[in-house]
Short mmCIF file of C-alpha atoms in Angstrom, two decimals:
data_model
loop_
_atom_site.label_atom_id
_atom_site.label_comp_id
_atom_site.label_asym_id
_atom_site.label_seq_id
_atom_site.Cartn_x
_atom_site.Cartn_y
_atom_site.Cartn_z
CA ALA A 21 -0.84 -18.20 -0.97
CA GLN A 22 -1.65 -15.22 -3.56
CA SER A 23 1.02 -13.53 -4.39
CA VAL A 24 2.17 -10.80 -6.75
CA SER A 25 4.75 -9.47 -8.35
CA GLN A 26 5.59 -6.71 -10.27
CA HIS A 27 8.75 -7.80 -12.80
CA ASN A 28 9.88 -4.18 -13.46
CA HIS A 29 11.54 -3.06 -9.82
CA HIS A 30 13.07 0.12 -11.82
CA VAL A 31 11.74 2.38 -15.30
CA ILE A 32 13.51 5.15 -17.09
CA LEU A 33 11.27 7.31 -18.77
CA SER A 34 11.59 10.30 -21.40
CA GLU A 35 8.97 12.96 -21.27
CA ALA A 36 5.92 11.88 -23.96
CA ALA A 37 7.43 7.58 -23.81
CA SER A 38 4.65 5.56 -23.65
CA LEU A 39 4.44 3.15 -20.62
CA GLU A 40 3.55 0.38 -19.38
CA LEU A 41 4.02 -1.83 -15.78
CA GLY A 42 3.70 -5.34 -15.84
CA CYS A 43 1.26 -6.95 -12.34
CA ASN A 44 0.84 -10.88 -11.98
CA TYR A 45 -0.81 -12.23 -9.25
CA SER A 46 -1.53 -16.15 -7.89
CA TYR A 47 -4.76 -16.81 -7.20
CA GLY A 48 -7.53 -18.69 -9.29
CA GLY A 49 -10.53 -17.56 -7.94
CA THR A 50 -12.53 -14.21 -8.94
CA VAL A 51 -10.12 -11.01 -7.71
CA ASN A 52 -10.30 -7.75 -7.14
CA LEU A 53 -7.06 -5.24 -8.60
CA PHE A 54 -5.73 -2.38 -8.34
CA TRP A 55 -2.74 0.09 -8.76
CA TYR A 56 -1.47 2.68 -6.28
CA VAL A 57 1.52 5.00 -6.43
CA GLN A 58 3.20 6.78 -4.86
CA TYR A 59 5.08 10.51 -5.03
CA PRO A 60 7.83 11.37 -3.37
CA GLY A 61 7.74 11.59 0.43
CA GLN A 62 4.09 11.21 -0.08
CA HIS A 63 1.16 8.03 1.11
CA LEU A 64 0.03 5.49 -1.48
CA GLN A 65 -3.28 6.86 -3.16
CA LEU A 66 -5.53 4.84 -5.51
CA LEU A 67 -5.20 5.40 -8.95
CA LEU A 68 -7.56 2.77 -10.14
CA LYS A 69 -8.77 -0.04 -9.36
CA TYR A 70 -10.75 -3.76 -11.17
CA PHE A 71 -13.80 -5.35 -9.53
CA SER A 72 -15.63 -7.19 -12.73
CA GLY A 73 -16.51 -6.08 -16.00
CA ASP A 74 -15.22 -3.63 -18.89
CA PRO A 75 -10.77 -5.45 -18.49
CA LEU A 76 -9.66 -1.86 -19.27
CA VAL A 77 -10.17 0.43 -16.59
CA LYS A 78 -9.63 3.79 -16.46
CA GLY A 79 -8.01 6.34 -13.63
CA ILE A 80 -7.04 9.14 -13.03
CA LYS A 81 -4.14 11.55 -14.37
CA GLY A 82 -4.64 8.82 -18.25
CA PHE A 83 -4.30 5.86 -16.29
CA GLU A 84 -5.57 2.75 -17.35
CA ALA A 85 -4.94 -1.33 -17.18
CA GLU A 86 -6.34 -3.98 -18.63
CA PHE A 87 -7.34 -7.38 -17.05
CA ILE A 88 -6.76 -10.58 -18.59
CA LYS A 89 -8.23 -13.11 -16.49
CA SER A 90 -6.14 -16.13 -19.26
CA LYS A 91 -2.89 -14.67 -18.07
CA PHE A 92 -2.80 -13.36 -14.14
CA SER A 93 -2.13 -10.16 -15.83
CA PHE A 94 -3.00 -6.45 -15.24
CA ASN A 95 -0.80 -4.53 -16.25
CA LEU A 96 -1.21 -0.91 -16.40
CA ARG A 97 -0.44 1.28 -19.52
CA LYS A 98 -0.28 5.66 -19.86
CA PRO A 99 0.56 6.44 -23.79
CA SER A 100 2.55 9.88 -22.80
CA VAL A 101 3.92 9.93 -19.47
CA GLN A 102 4.98 13.50 -17.96
CA TRP A 103 7.97 13.75 -15.55
CA SER A 104 5.17 14.43 -12.94
CA ASP A 105 5.17 10.50 -12.89
CA THR A 106 8.18 10.10 -11.73
CA ALA A 107 6.60 8.12 -8.68
CA GLU A 108 6.41 4.11 -7.35
CA TYR A 109 3.63 2.21 -8.68
CA PHE A 110 1.57 -0.76 -6.48
CA CYS A 111 -0.32 -3.82 -7.79
CA ALA A 112 -2.37 -5.13 -5.38
CA VAL A 113 -5.02 -8.10 -5.61
CA ASN A 114 -8.08 -8.84 -2.95
CA ALA A 115 -9.94 -12.13 -3.18
CA PRO A 116 -12.76 -11.59 -1.67
CA SER A 117 -13.10 -14.05 0.74
CA GLY A 118 -14.65 -12.11 3.08
CA THR A 119 -12.01 -10.07 4.46
CA TYR A 120 -10.56 -7.15 2.61
CA LYS A 121 -7.01 -7.21 3.19
CA TYR A 122 -4.94 -6.92 -0.14
CA ILE A 123 -1.61 -8.74 -1.21
CA PHE A 124 0.65 -5.88 -2.73
CA GLY A 125 3.63 -6.54 -4.72
CA THR A 126 6.70 -4.98 -4.12
CA GLY A 127 6.53 -1.93 -6.32
CA THR A 128 8.03 -0.26 -9.68
CA ARG A 129 9.57 2.95 -9.06
CA LEU A 130 9.07 4.81 -11.95
CA LYS A 131 11.57 7.93 -13.27
CA VAL A 132 10.24 10.28 -16.02
CA LEU A 133 13.60 11.80 -17.32
CA ALA A 134 12.39 15.90 -18.56
CA ASN B 26 -13.13 14.28 5.65
CA ALA B 27 -9.46 13.20 7.38
CA GLY B 28 -9.12 9.68 6.13
CA VAL B 29 -6.96 8.32 7.89
CA THR B 30 -4.35 10.42 10.00
CA GLN B 31 -0.64 9.23 11.58
CA THR B 32 0.43 10.86 14.80
CA PRO B 33 3.48 11.56 14.79
CA LYS B 34 5.04 12.32 11.27
CA PHE B 35 8.43 11.85 12.42
CA ARG B 36 10.66 10.65 15.75
CA VAL B 37 13.58 9.82 16.38
CA LEU B 38 14.84 7.05 19.02
CA LYS B 39 17.56 5.49 21.06
CA THR B 40 17.87 1.85 20.84
CA GLY B 41 15.83 0.93 23.77
CA GLN B 42 13.57 3.11 23.61
CA SER B 43 9.21 2.57 23.25
CA MET B 44 7.22 4.73 21.29
CA THR B 45 3.17 4.56 20.25
CA LEU B 46 2.22 5.32 16.32
CA LEU B 47 -1.06 6.46 16.65
CA CYS B 48 -3.61 6.16 13.38
CA ALA B 49 -6.99 6.99 13.44
CA GLN B 50 -9.87 6.73 10.72
CA ASP B 51 -12.98 8.62 10.21
CA MET B 52 -14.33 6.14 7.50
CA ASN B 53 -15.84 3.89 10.29
CA HIS B 54 -13.82 1.13 8.18
CA GLU B 55 -13.52 -2.00 10.02
CA TYR B 56 -10.53 -3.38 8.80
CA MET B 57 -6.71 -1.26 9.66
CA TYR B 58 -3.12 -2.02 9.21
CA TRP B 59 0.12 -1.65 10.13
CA TYR B 60 3.04 -1.71 6.96
CA ARG B 61 6.09 -0.41 7.73
CA GLN B 62 8.29 0.36 3.48
CA ASP B 63 11.43 -0.57 3.34
CA PRO B 64 13.82 0.92 0.12
CA GLY B 65 13.44 -2.74 -2.79
CA MET B 66 11.10 -4.09 -0.21
CA GLY B 67 7.98 -3.13 -0.78
CA LEU B 68 5.41 -2.67 1.94
CA ARG B 69 5.74 -5.07 4.14
CA LEU B 70 2.35 -6.37 6.49
CA ILE B 71 3.45 -6.07 10.36
CA HIS B 72 -0.25 -6.03 12.22
CA TYR B 73 -3.84 -5.92 10.89
CA SER B 74 -7.37 -5.84 13.06
CA VAL B 75 -10.81 -7.01 11.10
CA GLY B 76 -12.41 -4.94 14.12
CA GLU B 77 -12.31 -3.31 17.18
CA GLY B 78 -11.24 -5.22 19.68
CA THR B 79 -9.27 -7.95 17.21
CA THR B 80 -5.69 -8.05 16.68
CA ALA B 81 -4.03 -10.60 13.93
CA LYS B 82 -0.04 -10.61 12.82
CA GLY B 83 0.94 -10.03 9.85
CA GLU B 84 4.49 -10.75 7.86
CA VAL B 85 7.09 -9.28 10.34
CA PRO B 86 5.10 -8.44 13.89
CA ASP B 87 8.26 -9.54 16.03
CA GLY B 88 9.19 -6.22 18.14
CA TYR B 89 5.78 -4.57 17.18
CA ASN B 90 2.54 -5.04 19.15
CA VAL B 91 -0.94 -3.63 18.46
CA SER B 92 -3.83 -2.68 20.24
CA ARG B 93 -7.67 -1.57 18.82
CA LEU B 94 -9.77 -0.64 21.22
CA LYS B 95 -11.48 2.17 19.73
CA LYS B 96 -12.93 1.08 16.17
CA GLN B 97 -11.37 4.18 14.76
CA ASN B 98 -7.66 3.80 16.23
CA PHE B 99 -5.20 1.74 15.61
CA LEU B 100 -1.70 2.05 17.83
CA LEU B 101 1.41 0.45 17.06
CA GLY B 102 3.44 -0.18 19.91
CA LEU B 103 7.55 -0.97 20.28
CA GLU B 104 8.95 -1.94 23.48
CA SER B 105 12.51 -1.53 23.11
CA ALA B 106 13.07 -0.09 19.37
CA ALA B 107 16.43 -1.67 17.54
CA PRO B 108 18.50 0.31 14.82
CA SER B 109 16.50 -2.29 12.58
CA GLN B 110 12.97 -0.74 13.58
CA THR B 111 14.23 2.61 11.41
CA SER B 112 11.52 2.66 8.87
CA VAL B 113 8.90 4.65 7.22
CA TYR B 114 5.62 3.25 8.59
CA PHE B 115 2.25 3.37 6.70
CA CYS B 116 -1.12 2.79 9.12
CA ALA B 117 -3.95 2.21 6.41
CA SER B 118 -7.82 0.97 6.76
CA SER B 119 -10.07 -0.46 3.60
CA SER B 120 -13.55 -1.19 2.60
CA TYR B 121 -14.24 -3.08 -0.04
CA GLU B 122 -13.77 -0.28 -2.63
CA GLY B 123 -9.92 -0.18 -1.48
CA TYR B 124 -7.39 0.72 0.94
CA THR B 125 -6.68 4.27 2.27
CA PHE B 126 -3.48 5.14 3.56
CA GLY B 127 -2.14 7.47 6.03
CA SER B 128 0.58 9.95 5.23
CA GLY B 129 2.90 8.18 7.05
CA THR B 130 5.73 8.03 10.00
CA ARG B 131 9.46 8.15 9.94
CA LEU B 132 10.89 6.37 12.39
CA THR B 133 15.21 6.57 13.22
CA VAL B 134 16.47 4.59 15.63
CA VAL B 135 19.72 5.49 16.75
#
């Protein structure tokens, strides 16, 4: 069965620090990959997605993610975080097998100190 | 374009009471989902639907029922609420492009 692992459950950074959140998935075939963000008290919103092509994907608010097929990873990065990036981040995987049902990781809670 | 709308946003129930959460989407998506979100446990899929008139169980279906009588609506029912069902419930719909989530319902069962 497919699964998604986010090993960092809680991350605390100071403003201007660089961010990298890990995401690993278990599925041997072609996958679509997503990162969602949930700001405090809000619903999940799409940050970025990878379907095919350039493995370095740029999303909103300066976030990017790199798909490394050999490592089954899709790590999220941002060069310089801001206090407003405080949120919970979810990685998700979909294997395009005729279903649009995704598997979500358990989330990484990021706190950025001003 | 409203996307996914959930009602109500907040609700307090007494143990044993029943209620229905409504989810409506205007994007003509076939797939719809109900998740619950609890601290430290991420999103857990309760039930989902792959089209009008269909439903299927997710990871944590016990104590919940769903119906998809119309393509745009997906209802989540609690027949006899229990304190363990205190949670934030999110509805979502999806296409190939990804998921769109509703704003959530915070349910407290006392």
